[in-house]
């Protein structure tokens, strides 16, 4: 069955001047529509869902637009946008779909910037973490964004039910994920390492896992690994098809939430290739 795309026009309403702007998701959505995908519109996550991951004080500050850093502006109503994006990840988790909602989430820790990072890296609440806690099943979180998901690692560090696995560029923002620790498995990769090194590393990483522990795979799906994007690992479009095939080989109910990827043309086509590989 073809994976459904979770999307609401409402997520395009802020930040048109920013790198993490609406144009990237708009273009990706147009491409996926042209390619015949079906779409579902999410509802906002509940406050209860957010509180399973974030502390009350941080959420209050977010609601009042009082928390801002150099990467992550305090937009008007950003709390509502963040709740809707988290709701997108929850809907994707329920229907085994792909949420292309923004803002992204994997740099957001329990109370904001995570593991000593200087900023929240365009993230407000941690969508994938909120969806994983909503499902509350033993889960493998696979983070294929080009940056380390320091927020997700912080939230699930030491959690017996969840394993966090990330491939990312190093050295780069946020500077974490150099080594593995407990349930957090990290593969730092050099700038522009290319398709062969990346996919080879992914295959080895997945082979080392004991998949019998997991009932669900949650993918933090970033596409800034694409050649010349913000966390380029020099990947071509072909790599995303192979990534999709390898995720399918885990044979678990799987959902996806968009993280980075800053050129909509590539994001749309890379998602299509990933899902074609996943569904093949
Ligand atoms: Zn990224």
PDB file of C-alpha atoms and ligand atoms in Angstrom, residues 106-107 121-122 143-148 172-173 222-225 230-231 259-262, ligand 1:
ATOM      1  CA  UNK A 106      14.882  16.512  16.525  1.00  0.00           C
ATOM      2  CA  UNK A 107      17.072  19.249  18.086  1.00  0.00           C
ATOM      3  CA  UNK A 121      18.369  24.418  15.433  1.00  0.00           C
ATOM      4  CA  UNK A 122      14.999  25.508  13.908  1.00  0.00           C
ATOM      5  CA  UNK A 143      17.561   9.510  12.414  1.00  0.00           C
ATOM      6  CA  UNK A 144      18.778  10.026   8.845  1.00  0.00           C
ATOM      7  CA  UNK A 145      18.920  13.835   9.005  1.00  0.00           C
ATOM      8  CA  UNK A 146      22.434  15.135   8.329  1.00  0.00           C
ATOM      9  CA  UNK A 147      22.620  16.637  11.826  1.00  0.00           C
ATOM     10  CA  UNK A 148      22.735  14.682  15.074  1.00  0.00           C
ATOM     11  CA  UNK A 172      28.982  20.050  12.445  1.00  0.00           C
ATOM     12  CA  UNK A 173      26.148  21.619  14.488  1.00  0.00           C
ATOM     13  CA  UNK A 222      15.906  14.726   7.078  1.00  0.00           C
ATOM     14  CA  UNK A 223      17.195  15.363   3.577  1.00  0.00           C
ATOM     15  CA  UNK A 224      19.946  17.902   4.281  1.00  0.00           C
ATOM     16  CA  UNK A 225      22.393  15.031   3.605  1.00  0.00           C
ATOM     17  CA  UNK A 230      23.029  22.284   4.791  1.00  0.00           C
ATOM     18  CA  UNK A 231      24.594  19.105   6.251  1.00  0.00           C
ATOM     19  CA  UNK A 259      13.307  17.048   9.791  1.00  0.00           C
ATOM     20  CA  UNK A 260      15.720  19.097   7.627  1.00  0.00           C
ATOM     21  CA  UNK A 261      16.273  19.419   3.885  1.00  0.00           C
ATOM     22  CA  UNK A 262      16.258  22.967   2.598  1.00  0.00           C
TER      23      UNK A 262
HETATM   24 ZN1  LIG B   1      19.512  18.668   9.718  1.00  0.00          ZN
END
